[in-house]
Amino acid sequence: MVRGRGRGGMGRGMGRLGPFKVKPFVPRHPFDLALCESAFPRVKALPDEAAFTQALLKRNTDLSPSSHEQTSVLNLVTKIQTVMDNLVVAPGTFDACQLEEVRQVGSFKKGTMMTGHNVADIVVILKTLPTREAVEALGIKVHEDLKSQDPHEVLSVLTNDRGFEVSSSEATVRILMTTVHHNLRKLDPELHLDQKILQSHLAAIRHSRWFEENAHHSSIKVLIRLLRDLRNRFEGFEPLSPWMLDLLAHSSIMNNPSRQALPINQAYRRVLQLLAAGLFLPGSAGISDPCEGGNIRVHTAMSLEQQDMVCLTAQTLLRVLAHGGYRRILGLEGHGGIATEMSVWEGVVVSPLDKAYEKPPEKKDGEEDDMEADGGGDEAMETADN
Amino acid sequence: MATNNYFGFTHSGTQYGTAGAAAYQTGQTGYAVTPTAATAATYTAQRAGTGYETAYQTAATHTTAGTYAGWYHYNLPDQEETSITGEGNRLKNWRTDPTVVPNCIPNQEQVGAGTPAAGTTYDYGYGRTAQTAYDSTKTYYQQPAAAAATYSTTDTHYQASKPAFSTSTYTATTRQVTQATPKAASYSSAYTTQGTPGASYSTGYTAAAPQTTNTTKAAANTTYSGYDAALYSAATMYVAQQAQTGAGTGAAAAVTTNTGTAKSTSSWQGYKKGPMSGGMKTMKPKQPPKPQQLHYCDVCKISCAGPQTYREHLEGQKHKKKESALKLGSAPAARGGNALRCELCDVTCTGSDAYAAHIRGAKHQKLVKLHTKLGKPIPSTEPVVVGGGIKTTTGTTASTTTPVKTVTTTAAKPAIPGAAKKTVTAAPKINFVAAGSLGTVGTAATGIKAEIAEVKSEIKEEPVMSDSELALSDKDVQPVGQDYIEEIKNEEGKVISFNCKLCECRFNDPNAKEMHMKGRRHRLQYKKKVNPELVVDVKPSLRQRKLQEEKLRRQQMRDEYWRRRDEERMMEEEERMYWEERRRYEEEVEYFEWYRRYGRDHRGLPPPPPRPFGPGVPPLMPVRRPDSSDDRHVIARHAEIYPKEDELQAVQRIVSHTEKALKFVSDHLADMATAAAKQTAVPKPLVGTGAKTAIGVGAKVGTPPVKTGTIGKPAPGLKPAVGTKVVPGASPVAKPAGQGPVPSSAMTNKTEPVEKPKPDMSKEDKKEDGRDGNLFSFHRDKDDSQVPRVLKGVMRVGVLAKGLLLHGDTAVNLVVLCAEKPTRTLLNKVVENLPKQLQVVAPEDAYKVHRKLEESAIIVMGVKEPHITVTITLTSPIMREQLLTLEGSGDSVSVSQAQATKDPPDVLDKQKCLDALAALRHAKWFQARATGLQSCVMVIRILRDLCQRVPTWAPLNSWAMELLVEKVISSAAQPLSPGDALRRIMEALASGILLPGGPGLLDPCEKDPSDAAGNMLPQQREDITASAQHALRLIAFRQIHKVLGMDPLPPPKFTRGRFNRKRRRDNSSGEGNDSEAGDGKKDKKEDVDEKMETEKSGK
């Protein structure tokens, strides 16, 4: 029992700290200049960043979908939503599954869609369990209904692991299947969709709800779009999920002492600063997920290696940015190799960084185990006595 | 007739079916309230309900049972038994004399008036319920009703008493009652004939028992078989049963013992003899002697050609098997709501189609024929729906489902006849009685009457019970999961078979597919895999139930366990906090102890752990979190770079000597100046020597110079004067010095806040060097001359003042403040005089003194090993004052010009002087801001080491670094541990605080905003940032040792200290744990006790 207690308090995430960290692990928010500006009064005036801001805005314009794109996606979404709603209200003869709710999620819903990515997401919550057959049947049903509405439109329905996709020539709607909460533990991996996926779809609903409530500021949307673009262009940012980007953008813009939205150029730089300062490294408080209980830090979804990768990329980019390389970062000129190759900015050589993460040694040292084993022995005896 | 009966019943049966089990319950209430009108309905309903329930028992149809079956679908041996026993009980209660009385008489005696009424009511009831369906049967019913009327009354009594012994606490009481009633009726004739007193009671009890527990029931069965063995074929069932009990088989004995009355057994035996001897026939005049002709096995439902075959059959495997199956409880387990049972063949079918097939089948037909031939009652072809009833019956938890519990409670102890009687009188609640039929040869013998005497309100509650159940058992189950059945087609596209993907089974017949889709198994699969909402009724088998109970119990235990563990952990946590606190306190105390010791010892220490020197005592108990791995590394590294004791002492020594020597130099210069002033009366301030009155050494003029030396403690009381050192050269200028200490007014003219006058100068414990990091003023108490001293004081600056000395550091700095702008002349004078004074101060130590004109400094170097060098810089606050005022008024060019014009020609390098002044301010700032900040100094030392070690970091000057660290650490919301602090520094650097475009480090010690790190080149900034970024990630990924330039520490074993750990262990394995364990045991015992109790009460 001794061991159990000693270990228990330690905090799961930090197991490698060794068993003697007694206090529960309290992650710390990393250094954030925006939060402690008072300690760092500016010696010189802020450099003029008008050009940078302009570049950011231009990039955003480039990334935003055209109205035509938006319309085509919207049309398809509306149709499918109608079909689905009908199925919810009056399932009629369709009995392969029962629909509980249909909700739009994702970038289209949030208004952060990017051009060339005309995909909207709809989550369908089933009352029944999401068997693959049910998904297929629903796909067929939706297809049929869409056909009957508009026989001329050419639509394709493709089933995948997450649900199915309905695509027209110009837009795609992903139907993401999930089921009601209490069904989740009844799932059988043999028969049903993957539980992780289902949960992620439920989470997507929460996310879009949260977004509606908290992140409607247009600066945030602009920043999200820019960050998504950044993620697409720099391979080191690959592990960042859209949800992390949303949270990052939100916190970067809104989380400052004045609680007023920061200008986009500052916010953009701040994102890189935060990442570079290790916001998403182990031991950091990171950003705790507002849509999950239990203070889950979003970045823990990434592997340690990925965390290192993200941080490293951000660090390099931050230095490039500091030396005036924003056009390259924004992809307005040159190629994206700056994160991995040496570059020169006004005589300053910016070199990429190496990974810091190392695979932990497989085995812990034996002695400690012995000691632990002793404790365990006692415990076993005690319990046996009981 | 019998068939008719069945027929009639089928109709009524269906009606019940649709009505739902609810009717059953309500029916009882109905009895209760309105004996007459409602009876019928209620009765029927009840029958239906009982039918369901009994089905689970599925005993072989008894002959007599069959007769009952004429009236009721169900026929359960044990139930009959109950009835019998009940009957017996009643008998016992009512009749003391064993005389055989014709059926009706006793009843009438009992409730003479009641009988006819009962009969009518019964009829009426039937008419109502059966309505059209019953037309034909009605007459038939009426007859038996009339006949039965007589004993029906007795039945009433019996019933009343019966609840009393049905005590057995389980839910099914109601059911039992109902069941019992019909049998009672059937038996009634028997009892009339055989009115043996006493015996009945016990049996009744046993009968009740089997229903509750399967084992007892099994016992009943054995007895039954025994009877079979006796070949008393075709005997009426009650006879049979009595025979069983009477047969004296072990089982029977057990049964009786169950009741706990030995007397009853004997009575039974006596009774048994009766039937054996053939008294049976007399008892039952209606029973024809036919049985001998046919050897019919009730268990297997077959007839045998002769006694021989019959015996063989009884010996045979098949029979034995069936028998044992019967014994082992509800033989063919019911299948849930849509299982259909053919009572006759004792076959359970999964669906109506299967049932229909069975009915059509040869086997069934054959049996029907046989039964017809035998004159045995043939149950209705209407299938008995199994399942709903079962649920209720099996729901063992007495409290939940027993609607009739009131009845049971009263009669808990039926063992004593008297008590039983009492119960009878006390609780005459259920008044409904059904009479059994005694038909042997094709005629259904007796009618049944239901009679209601009194009504108990509690019974009203019953209907609720099986309401849903019946509804469930409706056969219109919607087929589900059509989509999961795939059709397998042959080459021609014709569907040849179906494959259910859910259940992984195949069938060829579309009908089979339909049935499968309605089937329980399929539904279960569907529920499990597709729609968890789907209602599939449970099929509770004993084993499952046990498992479930077990599971529940385990769950409870687990909960309990966790709860306890949580509590434990909380206690543990508290305890741990206590020890942690305690340890911290001890450490703290130790630390102060240590410091005090060194403080006293005058062995001299630079302010190594600089905290105590800060303004005010640092908080006694800084919040310290236990060490993380980072902390441990940082602390370990810090210990490595921290200077060794002897190093510290060496530094301390040379610095102290130098300071003292400087003071003497100052005195010397002052004396000279005074002398010069006296002679010339002209102050020569610019030369720097004059105008200073040197002060004699207190009262002891002319005394040999007292060299208190390093010990330097003024002997209080001996000397009224405080000045402890006597400068030899100063003695000639004996002054009539004032005795008392004169408050020093020196240096008040300074505008710099840093150079504060030392108020404690005049105190007894006057310091003799600058080890506290403050200005060591050369001023003396009786400095009353008009000539100001040239050398006002000396102060430690840089690493020495800040306590940032590292291992291997040999260079320290002192700054001497001058009253005027320091000149080369002054410097030379000091250089000349210093060695002499050093000689005086420390005769045993050899020092070399150099002059470094270009540095505007004097260097004192130890000749001995560590070669510590002390750099003494002369400066004057005037340099800066001038600068500041000038800067305030005009541009800097004119300033320098102005200076140039005003300053003496040999004034020392201005920048050096200013730097020295800045160093003074930095030292002050450091003591004010950094020393008190947790982890700050430690991290600064670490970073200083880093800057020395790693060339990349070299450009970061120490002042900028100190500023940065202080700002970063103080901007954190909470105090940081060393590891966290270091990480935060790296975070700040990594986030580009030094990069171009960053805010810069505002220097708090300059009037104008200036960047402390402003002189760094962009490339240097870039490199440091990149390095910090990498370092940050190294720290984050547990490789802080790489950042610190050390080997990784092994995981700590005893970081918390042996002592601590030991304590904890002791504690946890000591009283704390013991008591907990004790609690656990206690809890467990209690649990067990409770369990046993419940078990007992269950029995």
CSV table of C-alpha atoms in Angstrom, one decimal, chain B residues 893-1036:
chain,number,residue,atom,x,y,z
B,893,VAL,CA,29.2,66.8,-26.3
B,894,SER,CA,29.2,69.8,-24.2
B,895,VAL,CA,29.3,67.7,-21.2
B,896,SER,CA,32.5,66.0,-22.1
B,897,GLN,CA,33.9,69.4,-23.0
B,898,ALA,CA,32.8,70.8,-19.7
B,899,GLN,CA,34.3,68.0,-17.9
B,900,ALA,CA,37.5,68.2,-19.8
B,901,THR,CA,37.8,71.8,-18.9
B,902,LYS,CA,37.0,71.4,-15.3
B,903,ASP,CA,38.7,68.2,-14.4
B,904,PRO,CA,42.2,68.1,-13.2
B,905,PRO,CA,44.6,66.9,-15.9
B,906,ASP,CA,45.4,63.5,-14.5
B,907,VAL,CA,41.9,62.4,-13.7
B,908,LEU,CA,41.3,58.7,-14.3
B,909,ASP,CA,39.5,57.3,-17.2
B,910,LYS,CA,35.9,58.5,-17.0
B,911,GLN,CA,34.3,55.4,-18.4
B,912,LYS,CA,36.0,53.2,-16.0
B,913,CYS,CA,34.9,55.3,-13.1
B,914,LEU,CA,31.4,55.3,-14.4
B,915,ASP,CA,31.4,51.5,-14.8
B,916,ALA,CA,32.6,51.2,-11.3
B,917,LEU,CA,29.8,53.3,-10.1
B,918,ALA,CA,27.4,51.3,-12.1
B,919,ALA,CA,28.8,48.2,-10.6
B,920,LEU,CA,28.1,49.7,-7.2
B,921,ARG,CA,24.5,50.2,-8.2
B,922,HIS,CA,24.1,46.8,-9.7
B,923,ALA,CA,25.4,45.3,-6.5
B,924,LYS,CA,22.8,47.3,-4.6
B,925,TRP,CA,20.1,46.4,-7.0
B,926,PHE,CA,21.0,42.8,-6.8
B,927,GLN,CA,20.9,42.7,-3.1
B,928,ALA,CA,17.5,44.4,-3.2
B,929,ARG,CA,15.9,42.4,-5.8
B,930,ALA,CA,17.6,39.2,-6.7
B,931,THR,CA,18.8,37.8,-3.4
B,932,GLY,CA,15.3,37.6,-1.9
B,933,LEU,CA,13.9,35.9,-4.9
B,934,GLN,CA,13.5,32.2,-4.7
B,935,SER,CA,15.9,30.2,-6.9
B,936,CYS,CA,17.1,33.4,-8.5
B,937,VAL,CA,20.6,33.4,-7.3
B,938,MET,CA,21.0,29.8,-7.8
B,939,VAL,CA,19.8,30.1,-11.4
B,940,ILE,CA,22.0,33.1,-12.0
B,941,ARG,CA,25.0,31.1,-10.8
B,942,ILE,CA,24.0,28.2,-13.1
B,943,LEU,CA,23.7,30.6,-16.0
B,944,ARG,CA,27.0,32.3,-15.1
B,945,ASP,CA,28.5,28.9,-15.4
B,946,LEU,CA,26.8,28.3,-18.7
B,947,CYS,CA,28.1,31.6,-20.0
B,948,GLN,CA,31.6,30.6,-19.0
B,949,ARG,CA,31.3,27.2,-20.3
B,950,VAL,CA,29.5,27.6,-23.6
B,951,PRO,CA,31.0,30.1,-26.0
B,952,THR,CA,27.6,30.8,-27.6
B,953,TRP,CA,26.4,32.3,-24.4
B,954,ALA,CA,29.5,34.3,-23.7
B,955,PRO,CA,28.2,37.5,-25.3
B,956,LEU,CA,25.4,37.7,-22.7
B,957,ASN,CA,27.0,40.0,-20.2
B,958,SER,CA,26.4,39.1,-16.6
B,959,TRP,CA,24.4,42.2,-15.8
B,960,ALA,CA,22.0,41.6,-18.6
B,961,MET,CA,21.8,38.0,-17.6
B,962,GLU,CA,21.1,38.9,-14.0
B,963,LEU,CA,18.4,41.3,-15.1
B,964,LEU,CA,16.9,38.8,-17.3
B,965,VAL,CA,16.7,36.1,-14.7
B,966,GLU,CA,15.3,38.4,-12.1
B,967,LYS,CA,12.6,39.7,-14.5
B,968,VAL,CA,11.7,36.3,-15.7
B,969,ILE,CA,11.5,34.7,-12.4
B,970,SER,CA,9.7,37.5,-10.7
B,971,SER,CA,7.1,37.7,-13.5
B,972,ALA,CA,6.1,34.1,-12.7
B,973,ALA,CA,2.9,33.9,-10.8
B,974,GLN,CA,4.3,31.6,-8.1
B,975,PRO,CA,7.6,30.9,-6.5
B,976,LEU,CA,9.6,28.6,-8.7
B,977,SER,CA,11.8,25.7,-7.8
B,978,PRO,CA,15.3,25.9,-9.2
B,979,GLY,CA,14.5,23.5,-12.0
B,980,ASP,CA,11.3,25.3,-13.0
B,981,ALA,CA,13.1,28.6,-12.8
B,982,LEU,CA,15.8,27.5,-15.1
B,983,ARG,CA,13.3,26.2,-17.5
B,984,ARG,CA,11.4,29.4,-17.4
B,985,ILE,CA,14.5,31.3,-18.3
B,986,MET,CA,15.0,29.1,-21.2
B,987,GLU,CA,11.4,29.5,-22.2
B,988,ALA,CA,11.8,33.3,-22.1
B,989,LEU,CA,14.9,33.1,-24.3
B,990,ALA,CA,13.3,30.6,-26.6
B,991,SER,CA,10.3,32.8,-27.1
B,992,GLY,CA,12.7,35.3,-28.5
B,993,ILE,CA,13.0,37.8,-25.7
B,994,LEU,CA,16.5,38.6,-26.9
B,995,LEU,CA,15.8,38.6,-30.5
B,996,PRO,CA,15.6,41.7,-32.5
B,997,GLY,CA,12.2,43.1,-32.1
B,998,GLY,CA,12.0,41.9,-28.6
B,999,PRO,CA,11.3,44.3,-25.7
B,1000,GLY,CA,14.9,44.5,-24.6
B,1001,LEU,CA,16.1,44.5,-21.0
B,1002,LEU,CA,15.4,47.8,-19.4
B,1003,ASP,CA,18.2,48.7,-17.1
B,1004,PRO,CA,16.8,49.8,-13.8
B,1005,CYS,CA,20.1,51.3,-12.7
B,1006,GLU,CA,20.2,53.9,-15.4
B,1007,LYS,CA,18.3,57.0,-15.5
B,1008,ASP,CA,17.5,56.8,-19.1
B,1009,PRO,CA,15.9,53.8,-20.6
B,1010,SER,CA,18.6,51.6,-21.9
B,1011,ASP,CA,18.9,48.0,-22.9
B,1012,ALA,CA,21.2,46.1,-20.6
B,1013,ALA,CA,21.8,43.7,-23.5
B,1014,GLY,CA,21.8,46.4,-26.1
B,1015,ASN,CA,25.3,45.8,-27.2
B,1016,MET,CA,24.7,42.3,-28.5
B,1017,LEU,CA,24.9,41.6,-32.2
B,1018,PRO,CA,21.9,40.1,-34.0
B,1019,GLN,CA,23.9,37.0,-34.7
B,1020,GLN,CA,24.8,36.6,-31.1
B,1021,ARG,CA,21.1,37.0,-30.1
B,1022,GLU,CA,20.1,34.5,-32.7
B,1023,ASP,CA,22.6,32.0,-31.5
B,1024,ILE,CA,21.8,32.4,-27.8
B,1025,THR,CA,18.1,32.1,-28.7
B,1026,ALA,CA,18.7,29.0,-30.7
B,1027,SER,CA,20.8,27.5,-28.0
B,1028,ALA,CA,18.1,28.3,-25.4
B,1029,GLN,CA,15.5,26.8,-27.6
B,1030,HIS,CA,17.3,23.6,-27.8
B,1031,ALA,CA,18.1,23.7,-24.1
B,1032,LEU,CA,14.4,24.2,-23.4
B,1033,ARG,CA,13.5,21.1,-25.3
B,1034,LEU,CA,16.3,19.2,-23.6
B,1035,ILE,CA,14.9,20.1,-20.3
B,1036,ALA,CA,11.4,19.2,-21.3
